[in-house]
Amino acid sequence: MSGELLSANHAAALAATLAGRANRSGRGFVSGVYPITPSTECMEYLCVQKIEKGKVVRVESEHSAMGVCIGAAAAGARTFTATASNGLAYMAENCVAAAGLRLPIVMAVANRTMGPPWNIWADHGDALMLRDLGLIQIYCADNQELFDTVLAAFRLAEDRRVLMPVMVCMEGFILSHTVAQTVIPSQDQVDRFLPLTSIPQQLGATPHSLGQIELPAQTEAHRRQHHQAILGAQQVFEELAGDFASIFGRELQGAVVPYRTEDADTLIVSMGTMGLTAQRVVDQARERGEKLGALRIRMLRPLPVQAIAEQLAGKSRIAVLDRDISLGFGGVLWGELARLAAPGAVVQNYLAGIGGGDVRPEHLEQVLADLKGRQTAGSPVFLEAL
Amino acid sequence: MRLPDGVELPLEIRVHGRGGQGGVTCAKLIAALYARMGLAVQTFGDYGSERSGAPVQAFTRVDRSTITNRNKVYRPDHLLVLDPGLLETPVLSGVAPGALILVNAVATPAQLGERYRGYKVATVDATDIAREQGIGSSSVVIVNTTIVGAYARLLGLPLELLAEVYASLGVTGDLAAAELAYQKVQIQEASLTPSPAASDTPQAAAGCAAKPSPTRDAGADTAPRASGMPAVTPIAGQVLDVPIDLRTGLWSNQSPSYCQYTAPCNAACPAGNDVVGFIQALKEGGPEAAAALLLRTQALPSVCGRVCPAPCMSDCNRRSFDGPVNIRSLERWIADHSDLHLVKETAAAPRQIAVVGGGPAGLSAAYQLALRGHKVTIFEAAPALGGVLRYGIPAFRLPLDALERDLARILNLGVSSKCGRKIDAEALIRLASEYDSLIICTGFGAAHELGVPGEGLPGVEQGLPFLDRVKEAAEQVSGHVVVVGGGNSAIDCARSALRCGAESVKLVYRRSRQDMPAIDEEIEEAELEGVRLMTQRQPVQCLGSDRVSGVLLAEVEAGPPDASGRRRPVVTDRTTLLPCDRIILALGQGNGLELLPAQWRVDSGRAWAGDQPLQVFFAGDCCTGEGTVTHAIGNGRRSALAALADLEPGLRDQCKAAEESPSTIKEGETQADRVVAPAQIRFDHFQSDPPAKDRHIPVSVGRESFQEFNLGLAGPEEANRCFSCGRCTNCDTCLIYCPDGIIYRAADGYRVDLEHCKGCGMCVAECPRSAMEMNEKSLPGGSL
Amino acid sequence: MISEPQLCGMAQTAVDRKAPLLRPGNTNCGGCGMSNLLQMMRRAIADRPVQLVIPACCGAISAGAFPQAGFGAPTLLTTFASAAAAATGAASVAALNGEETRVICLAGDGGTYDIGFATLSAAAERNEDILYICYDNEIYGNTGGQRSSATPAGAVTSNTPGGKLEQKKDIMAIMAAHRIPYVASLSLAHADDTLRKLRHALDLRGFRFLHVLSPCPTGWKSEPALGIELVRLAVRSGLYPVLEIFDGKRHQINIEPDFSDEALEMYLSLQRRFQRSGVKASDLRPAIDQHWQNLRVLSGRIVPARRER
């Protein structure tokens, strides 16, 4: 198998490097970075790259890391940062700012449980907490996908119809630190895939202010614009996937990844690496003659409502796995798509792998057994003692 | 409690105010009033990013029970406007005809205009009342507690209720203001034919609500426009520079203007010279430019530049900083370094005018008349013109050539002089009929005597004849000389005596040195030359047999003050004998109008025959007795112009206008109010720099001869020290310190952009020389 | 022997920036010290290209309500703590592209001394090519006047009704400790000195920090017209030292105070924020004297123990 042996963290950094270099005849590349487990090695790898017309700034906090990206993006450069968990929470205010200013900043998040109590292992709660801000979120399951998605994220973010931050997520340790073969394209190919960064509102010579105070009606209009744009991002993503394929000779995964769902009556829906585990369970179940399918959600924002609804149609039993919990409610993914199932379907939430537990096929078998026994959906179920 | 008349519930009230000026509190005060009546209330402000001064709104609702309406007030039943400037904003939106409107304004309800006729309108000048009561700061007057008093009156509420409410809120201190507003508010009922409904839509009033649109699909393409607001353009559109269009000039009720105040030197100058004017002209344009200004009022600049007592310097504001500007010597510099002659005007109807007396008053009168194109003849008893200038002031103070220069300038204007001609009463009557006008400037009369035994002894003489003789030819004076007196003449006699060879000169004066009327510099120079002052001494007897050999001096104490404030000298009986060889008396002179015809009487500076005023005027010491050259020059000028004005009524206003100082006096002000005091000069803007001193020839050389002792200034740089009190010099301080940068250079100075001026007053506070002032916009001089 | 106010020919240069930096019609309070500062900056900047980076302070409101531009230069408004970080980004891009653009942070004392402190310190430590100007009105002005660590002891603020107990943080010493090329305090009452320093700071490379005492009539409860005079009094009394610090070591006092208690008393009496707490000049004098003792040492009254090689 071809490809370099890289961890997903390093792959993300490398994708950013290639993308940064691709802007060398534009206004260059700037990154603000700060370490936090399990994202640290992403930024470390970035710091040792040589990027023509690029600068990586080792700042003093995640808030400032995004701050640097905001300033640089506003000045017209391509930008990137990486963080996780509490770092993402500290960065949150500036994520709001980046999104509100419609800046095409790409960020790699190594999803990790938020604390205290401190926990360094995987949990989707950090990124999900920021899903309402007006940035695009895509959750990845393997190294190649992660690399490809980060690369594509630059093109997606900078598209004039989109113009907002893109957050590419990988589960901490489980994906971030796992090393696997990753096909890396040439700089020339990347140059062809990524046009030079140029945003309409960038600071030039004309006096204008980015981020001014405004009145309620103006905010409504701005939100509407932003909402439209993010909804339209799915279409843009599909378009660029076509280019991606023709330049890199490889398919970019779509907004949702269905696995053997066409004739399934039962579905396991999940995000991230658990989706791959679900696929293995699907194969096993199929051998037993069960009509099981798996649906992995990659793009959470914009939520690909139509695609999901199509996949959920006709399924009478649906297990939604959440490696996260909205305390006082239940799993976020479940909350988002339960209403998209067919009326009468049993859509049951399973909280799997919260705090980083290793979700194995046997756990999913438990899930299926539980689901099978249900006539109606109940409250979210914790898969404890993993 | 009963509801006030005309009030129906639920009641909605809207207050329009300015940020930082208590609009929200106003609404709260009103709420407190109603709450006191047992009603349910709700009050809140419309918050935003308003800074101090920007328009803000506040709302109050009143009802019987808990109010559930949480929106802003779009249809007020009562409207308060806390600042008349706000009437330019859409305050009337949503206000139905017949509603109650209360405005803080100087204007009466009728003066507010047609638009308001359909409403019950009331106005009160709450700003004036609140400012008087000291509520708020001078640029930010807080009117809320005042205007609520007027509001209470409109509702027919008793003052006691107001007092209770104010006490409960801890603002009893402002009750007096509220009560004044209660009394003074003027009310106009709604007219029967209401004015057309207000054109603004209710939504626009609140300023920010979009038109309520039907539910739109969140994915729809178009961004709807809220009325009156710029559209939100698509993000991928071009970046545009959209300038701000806020008229922040509406924020304040005061605005700055450039004005002139009177410099103290100008106020002090007895000749009425534009001192600050000529010094600034010297600085900017050199001696010729300065002379062009100075010569308009000053007939004898070379003279005054040497001998004027310079009250301008005593009053110079720079005295309080690092020493007065050496104005006298600057005047001398101008006279000595310029050769300008003013162009003679052509008079529409040239007059023939006779001037009797060729001293400073007469010369000044002749000069002013000749400048204006009239034919003047001076009659002088002495052989040549000049009076005390030629015959009294010694040459070491006023050299002859300096005097001749000034005289030449006057004679060049076509003035004729007839010297050696003494005029008596008969001649006066004849002159009065021959000439269109007659101006009498004969100066002082007889010299005062000592009135002590032995005064008749040889060797005791009057000072003026002594000075006169000394000017003719050098006189030998030997031995020890005593001069009695404290004025300039006494000093002149003392210094002249030295130059004539006296072995010693002592000057005896009955009061203290500070009380001596002589010019300080002259006293100093006399002391440098060796004159010894003996103050608080009075001669009580001259001793000697066939010639004076000594004088008995009594000690004098300062007694209680007299009408002028000076302490009356009290002669004691402690005496000492001072040997001397000559006593010179310089005790001042009496009035000099002995030559007048018996049928003439003097009143208000002119002669009268019975009830008839004659075309005969007096000028100088003979009528005012002020005793200085400069007073004489000023008086001569004014009397000449008064004489002219009397010949032609039309001229009177012209002459009056020429007299008035350029600083406009405001209502209630006197001329004195317009004089710049030291406290009005911003000393911090200037660097300390002591005055340039006059140079003089060495004392040892000076006291031996009558050559000019004082050499004046080395150069005109002293003019740079003039603060230019009350007069703008385009120093740009206002322009640089304006926080909003809205002062611009204009052709003749500066222009303030009143559309954007927030009335902060920094320009006026920083002006180094008090050449700006703040005006209330609603008063004359302001912009509203 | 000059007697006129010396304004350095400030208002008469040929390269005056024709368009204002802070435009008329802005919503700053009348008499705002930040407005004065922006007028001076306009003259100093002249024809240089600049970008302004302003955090969520009063300056962000001066930028105008969308879409009207309050500033005559491209401006980025950032979150409260982020000015120095965003400016780092913008300055990096200018450097990468070989542009002459000067990136200027304009932040209040809140965003500098408090919430933005870490960001500021890190950018200074990296010696980013940024001109950081702190206009210090000694309160959180934008939120209605709460205390900051720049509020002087004895000042009443909206959340310290009895007067703040703690001393004002010494931001000059803190920034000097970062060994950046240039640290200076500016007096708005001394226009020529201010202009000289602004021009100097604009020409240098590396991190430059300017501290400006910015009178705030709204927060200080003083007359708007007296803003410049208050700064003048603060300088005269020694309360506000005006100096430059080069490379974190060489200290140069620019304006000698006369340490007058009369000036200090006048300064306090003209602001109700001091009157209400009852603080007197004699209360403040010991700290002022102590501070000046240190400044005298730092500005070279003592020969250093070891000579530089």
PDB file of N, CA, C and O in Angstrom, chain B residues 638 646 767:
ATOM      1  N   ARG B 638      -9.591 112.796  21.375  1.00  0.00           N
ATOM      2  CA  ARG B 638     -11.031 112.645  21.605  1.00  0.00           C
ATOM      3  C   ARG B 638     -11.762 113.974  21.516  1.00  0.00           C
ATOM      4  O   ARG B 638     -12.863 114.054  20.962  1.00  0.00           O
ATOM      5  N   ASP B 646     -19.475 117.447  16.411  1.00  0.00           N
ATOM      6  CA  ASP B 646     -20.451 118.489  16.718  1.00  0.00           C
ATOM      7  C   ASP B 646     -20.759 119.353  15.499  1.00  0.00           C
ATOM      8  O   ASP B 646     -21.835 119.915  15.371  1.00  0.00           O
ATOM      9  N   CYS B 767      -7.479  77.681  24.735  1.00  0.00           N
ATOM     10  CA  CYS B 767      -6.997  78.879  24.048  1.00  0.00           C
ATOM     11  C   CYS B 767      -6.054  79.634  24.979  1.00  0.00           C
ATOM     12  O   CYS B 767      -6.450  80.023  26.070  1.00  0.00           O
TER      13      CYS B 767
END
